[in-house]
PDB file of C-alpha atoms in Angstrom:
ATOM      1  CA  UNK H 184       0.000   0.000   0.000  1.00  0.00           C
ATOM      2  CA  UNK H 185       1.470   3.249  -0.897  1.00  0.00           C
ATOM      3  CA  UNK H 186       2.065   5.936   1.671  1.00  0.00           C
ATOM      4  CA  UNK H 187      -0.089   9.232   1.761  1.00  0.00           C
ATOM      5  CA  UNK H 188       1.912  12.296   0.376  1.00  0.00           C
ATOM      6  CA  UNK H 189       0.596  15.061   2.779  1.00  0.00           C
ATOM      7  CA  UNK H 190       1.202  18.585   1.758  1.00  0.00           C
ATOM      8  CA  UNK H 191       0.474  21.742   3.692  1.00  0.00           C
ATOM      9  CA  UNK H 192       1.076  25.643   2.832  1.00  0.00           C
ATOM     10  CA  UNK H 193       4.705  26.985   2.597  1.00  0.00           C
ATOM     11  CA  UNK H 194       5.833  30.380   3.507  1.00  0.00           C
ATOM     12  CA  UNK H 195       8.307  30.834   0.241  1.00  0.00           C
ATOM     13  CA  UNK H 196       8.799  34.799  -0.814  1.00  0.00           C
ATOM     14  CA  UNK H 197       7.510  37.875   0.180  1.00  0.00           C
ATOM     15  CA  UNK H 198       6.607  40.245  -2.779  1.00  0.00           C
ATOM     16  CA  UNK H 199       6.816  43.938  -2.356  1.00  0.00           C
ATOM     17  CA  UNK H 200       6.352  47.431  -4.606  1.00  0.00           C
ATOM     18  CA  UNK H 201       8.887  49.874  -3.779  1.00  0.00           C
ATOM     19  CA  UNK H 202       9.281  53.226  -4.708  1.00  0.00           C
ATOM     20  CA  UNK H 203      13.142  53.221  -5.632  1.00  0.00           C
ATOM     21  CA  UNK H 204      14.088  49.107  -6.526  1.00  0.00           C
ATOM     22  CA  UNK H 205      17.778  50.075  -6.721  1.00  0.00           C
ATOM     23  CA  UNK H 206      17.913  51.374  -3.307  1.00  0.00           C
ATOM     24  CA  UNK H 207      16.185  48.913  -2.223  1.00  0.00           C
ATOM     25  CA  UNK H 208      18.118  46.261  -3.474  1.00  0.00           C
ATOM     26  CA  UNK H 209      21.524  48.112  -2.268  1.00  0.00           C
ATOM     27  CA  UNK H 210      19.618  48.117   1.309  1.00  0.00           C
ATOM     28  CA  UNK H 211      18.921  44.420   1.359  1.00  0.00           C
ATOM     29  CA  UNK H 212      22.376  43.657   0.043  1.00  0.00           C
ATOM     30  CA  UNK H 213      24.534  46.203   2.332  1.00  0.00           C
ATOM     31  CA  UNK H 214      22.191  45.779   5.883  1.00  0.00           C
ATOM     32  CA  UNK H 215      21.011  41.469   5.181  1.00  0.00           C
ATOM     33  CA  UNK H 216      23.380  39.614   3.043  1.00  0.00           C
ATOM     34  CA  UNK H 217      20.881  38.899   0.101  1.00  0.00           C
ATOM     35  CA  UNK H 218      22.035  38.562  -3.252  1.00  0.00           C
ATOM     36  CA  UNK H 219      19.889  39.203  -6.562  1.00  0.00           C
ATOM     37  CA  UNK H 220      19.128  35.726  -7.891  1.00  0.00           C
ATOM     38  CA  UNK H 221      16.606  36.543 -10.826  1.00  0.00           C
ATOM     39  CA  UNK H 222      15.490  39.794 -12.686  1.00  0.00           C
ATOM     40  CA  UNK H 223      12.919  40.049 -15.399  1.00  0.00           C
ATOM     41  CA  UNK H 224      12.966  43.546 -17.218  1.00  0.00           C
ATOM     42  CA  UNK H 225       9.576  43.929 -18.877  1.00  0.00           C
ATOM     43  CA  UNK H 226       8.414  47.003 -20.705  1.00  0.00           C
ATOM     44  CA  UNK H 227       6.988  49.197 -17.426  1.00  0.00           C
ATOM     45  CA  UNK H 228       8.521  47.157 -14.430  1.00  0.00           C
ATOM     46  CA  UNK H 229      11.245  45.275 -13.212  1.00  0.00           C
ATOM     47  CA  UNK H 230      10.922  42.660 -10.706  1.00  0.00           C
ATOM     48  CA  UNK H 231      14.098  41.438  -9.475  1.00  0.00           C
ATOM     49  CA  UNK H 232      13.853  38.277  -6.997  1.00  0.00           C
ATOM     50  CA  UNK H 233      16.659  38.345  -3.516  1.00  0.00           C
ATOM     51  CA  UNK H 234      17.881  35.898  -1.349  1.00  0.00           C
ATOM     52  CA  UNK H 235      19.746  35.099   1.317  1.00  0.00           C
ATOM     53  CA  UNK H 236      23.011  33.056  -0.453  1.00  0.00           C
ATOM     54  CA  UNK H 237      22.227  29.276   0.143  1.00  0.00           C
ATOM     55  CA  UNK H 238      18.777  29.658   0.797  1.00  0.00           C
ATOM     56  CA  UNK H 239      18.126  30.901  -2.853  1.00  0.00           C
ATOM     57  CA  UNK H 240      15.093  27.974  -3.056  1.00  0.00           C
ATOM     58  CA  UNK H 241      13.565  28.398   0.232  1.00  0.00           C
ATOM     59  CA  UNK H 242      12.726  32.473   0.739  1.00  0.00           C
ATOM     60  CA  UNK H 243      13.370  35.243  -1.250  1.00  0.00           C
ATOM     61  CA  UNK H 244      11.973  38.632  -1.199  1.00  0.00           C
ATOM     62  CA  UNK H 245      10.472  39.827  -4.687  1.00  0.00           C
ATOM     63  CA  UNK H 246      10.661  43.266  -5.405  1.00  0.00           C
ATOM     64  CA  UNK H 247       9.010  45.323  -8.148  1.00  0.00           C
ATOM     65  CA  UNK H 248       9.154  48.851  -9.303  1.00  0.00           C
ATOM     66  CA  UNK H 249       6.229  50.812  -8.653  1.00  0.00           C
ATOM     67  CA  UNK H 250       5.184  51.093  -5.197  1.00  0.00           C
ATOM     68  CA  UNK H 251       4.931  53.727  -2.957  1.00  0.00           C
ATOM     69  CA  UNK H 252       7.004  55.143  -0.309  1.00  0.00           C
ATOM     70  CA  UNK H 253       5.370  53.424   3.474  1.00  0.00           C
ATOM     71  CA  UNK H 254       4.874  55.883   6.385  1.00  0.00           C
ATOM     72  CA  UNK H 255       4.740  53.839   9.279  1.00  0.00           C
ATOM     73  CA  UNK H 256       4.783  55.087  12.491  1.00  0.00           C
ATOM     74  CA  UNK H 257       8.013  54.676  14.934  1.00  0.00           C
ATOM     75  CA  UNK H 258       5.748  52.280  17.007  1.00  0.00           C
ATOM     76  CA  UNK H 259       4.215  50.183  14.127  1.00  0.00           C
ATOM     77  CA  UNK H 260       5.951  47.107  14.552  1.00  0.00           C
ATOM     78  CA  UNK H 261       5.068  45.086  11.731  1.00  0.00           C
ATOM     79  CA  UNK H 262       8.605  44.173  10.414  1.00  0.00           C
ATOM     80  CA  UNK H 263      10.756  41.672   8.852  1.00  0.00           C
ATOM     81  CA  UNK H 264      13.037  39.788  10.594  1.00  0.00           C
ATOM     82  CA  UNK H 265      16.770  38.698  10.702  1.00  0.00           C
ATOM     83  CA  UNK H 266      18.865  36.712  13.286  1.00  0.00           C
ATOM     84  CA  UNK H 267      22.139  37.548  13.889  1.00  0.00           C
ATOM     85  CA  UNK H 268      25.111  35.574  15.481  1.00  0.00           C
ATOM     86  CA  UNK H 269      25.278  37.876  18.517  1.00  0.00           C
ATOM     87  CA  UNK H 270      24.762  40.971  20.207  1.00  0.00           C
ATOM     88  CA  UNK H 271      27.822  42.566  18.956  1.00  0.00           C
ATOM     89  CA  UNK H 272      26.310  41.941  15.554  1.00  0.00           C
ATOM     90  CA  UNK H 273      22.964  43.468  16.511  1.00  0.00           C
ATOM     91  CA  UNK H 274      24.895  46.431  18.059  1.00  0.00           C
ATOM     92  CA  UNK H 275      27.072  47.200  14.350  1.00  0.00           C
ATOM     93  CA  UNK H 276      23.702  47.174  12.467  1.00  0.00           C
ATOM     94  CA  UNK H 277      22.252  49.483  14.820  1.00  0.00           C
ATOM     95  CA  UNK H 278      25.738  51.780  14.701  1.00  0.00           C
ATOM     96  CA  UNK H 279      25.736  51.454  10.737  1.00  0.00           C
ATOM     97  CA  UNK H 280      22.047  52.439  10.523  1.00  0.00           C
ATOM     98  CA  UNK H 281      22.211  55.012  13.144  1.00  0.00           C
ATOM     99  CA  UNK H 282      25.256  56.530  10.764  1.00  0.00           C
ATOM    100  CA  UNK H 283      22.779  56.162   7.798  1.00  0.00           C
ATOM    101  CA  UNK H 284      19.773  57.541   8.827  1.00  0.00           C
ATOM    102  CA  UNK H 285      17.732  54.370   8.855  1.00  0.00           C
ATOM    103  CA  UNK H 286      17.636  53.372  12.933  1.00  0.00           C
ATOM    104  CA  UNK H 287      14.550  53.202  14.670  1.00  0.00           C
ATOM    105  CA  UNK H 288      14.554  51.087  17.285  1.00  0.00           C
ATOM    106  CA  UNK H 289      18.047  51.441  18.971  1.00  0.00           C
ATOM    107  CA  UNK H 290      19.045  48.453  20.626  1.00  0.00           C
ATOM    108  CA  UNK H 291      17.421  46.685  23.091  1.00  0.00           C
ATOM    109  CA  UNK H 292      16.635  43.264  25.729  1.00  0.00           C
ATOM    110  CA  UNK H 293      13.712  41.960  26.127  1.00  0.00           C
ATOM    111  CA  UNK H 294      12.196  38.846  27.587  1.00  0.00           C
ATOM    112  CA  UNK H 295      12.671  35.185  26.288  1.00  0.00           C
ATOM    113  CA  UNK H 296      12.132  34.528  23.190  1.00  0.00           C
ATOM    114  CA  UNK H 297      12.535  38.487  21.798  1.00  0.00           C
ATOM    115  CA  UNK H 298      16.018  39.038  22.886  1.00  0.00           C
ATOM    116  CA  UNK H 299      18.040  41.404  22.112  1.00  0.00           C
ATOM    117  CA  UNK H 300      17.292  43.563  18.705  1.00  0.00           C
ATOM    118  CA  UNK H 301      17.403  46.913  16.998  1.00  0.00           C
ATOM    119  CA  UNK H 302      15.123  48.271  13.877  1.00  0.00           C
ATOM    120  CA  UNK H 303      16.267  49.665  11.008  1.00  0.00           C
ATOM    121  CA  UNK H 304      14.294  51.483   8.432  1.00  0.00           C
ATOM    122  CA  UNK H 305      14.839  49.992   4.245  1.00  0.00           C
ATOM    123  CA  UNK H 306      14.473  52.897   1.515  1.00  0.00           C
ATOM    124  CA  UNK H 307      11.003  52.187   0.783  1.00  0.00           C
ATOM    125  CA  UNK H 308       9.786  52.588   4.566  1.00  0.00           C
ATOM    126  CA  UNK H 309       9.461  48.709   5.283  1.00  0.00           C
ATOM    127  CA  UNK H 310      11.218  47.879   9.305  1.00  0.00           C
ATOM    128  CA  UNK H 311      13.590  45.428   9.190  1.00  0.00           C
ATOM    129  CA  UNK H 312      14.482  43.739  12.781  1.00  0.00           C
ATOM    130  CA  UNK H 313      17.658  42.191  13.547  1.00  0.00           C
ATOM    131  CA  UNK H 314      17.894  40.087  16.794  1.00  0.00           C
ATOM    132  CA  UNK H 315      20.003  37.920  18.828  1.00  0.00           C
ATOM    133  CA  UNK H 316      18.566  35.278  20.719  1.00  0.00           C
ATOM    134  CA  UNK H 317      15.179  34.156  19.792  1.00  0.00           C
ATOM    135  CA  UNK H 318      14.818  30.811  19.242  1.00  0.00           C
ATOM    136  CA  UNK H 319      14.280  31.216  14.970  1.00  0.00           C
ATOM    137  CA  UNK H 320      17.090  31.617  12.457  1.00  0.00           C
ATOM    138  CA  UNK H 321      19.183  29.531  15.063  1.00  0.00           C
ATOM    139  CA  UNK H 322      22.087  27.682  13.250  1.00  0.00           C
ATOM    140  CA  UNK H 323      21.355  23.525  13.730  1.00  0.00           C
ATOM    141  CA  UNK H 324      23.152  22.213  16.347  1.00  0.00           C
TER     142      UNK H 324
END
């Protein structure tokens, strides 16, 4: 008898219109890591596809010309988030935004399983958390 294949929903990419793609992509590549991985050029938009490297077929963030500049509030805390090795790391992001105008949520503790993050604002207006200490984004043990 052959075994069920079950198959449920998978988170997989996260599409968003920005205002300035270039920026955007700079910001993603300078303050996360990600790499481009795929760009299609069409007559009135671009959509370029980023990842972070070795993960290129599990999540990517799709961006596409177009969109509109966000105006969130400093305590709108809808975000997306990044683990980081350690709270050094957090602390450098926070230092590098702070220098570019982007921090704004300086660095801070709190309880189990938050830990220890700052905010940083991308070029379209989106948050972007970085954190140390929550129990996702962990490297396997």
């Amino acid at each position: 008898m052959a075994v069920a294949q079950y198959h449920y929903p998978r988170l997989t990419h996260i599409a968003l219109h920005v205002a300035d793609i270039d920026a955007c992509i700079r910001f993603y590549g300078e303050f996360c890591g990600m790499i481009e991985t795929h760009r299609r050029e069409l007559p009135q938009q671009t959509i370029v596809w980023l990842a972070e490297p070795g993960r290129e077929s599990e999540f990517i963030f799709v961006l596409m010309n177009g969109g509109q500049d966000l105006q969130l509030a400093d305590n709108d805390y809808r975000h997306f988030g990044f683990a980081l090795p350690s709270r050094k790391a957090v602390d450098i992001i926070a230092e590098r935004a702070k220098r570019a105008g982007c921090l704004i949520w300086p660095p801070r503790d709190e309880p189990f399983p938050v830990g220890y993050y700052c905010g940083v604002k991308d070029p379209n207006g989106n948050y972007v958390e970085f954190s140390y200490g929550q129990p996702l984004g962990e490297p396997p043990v």
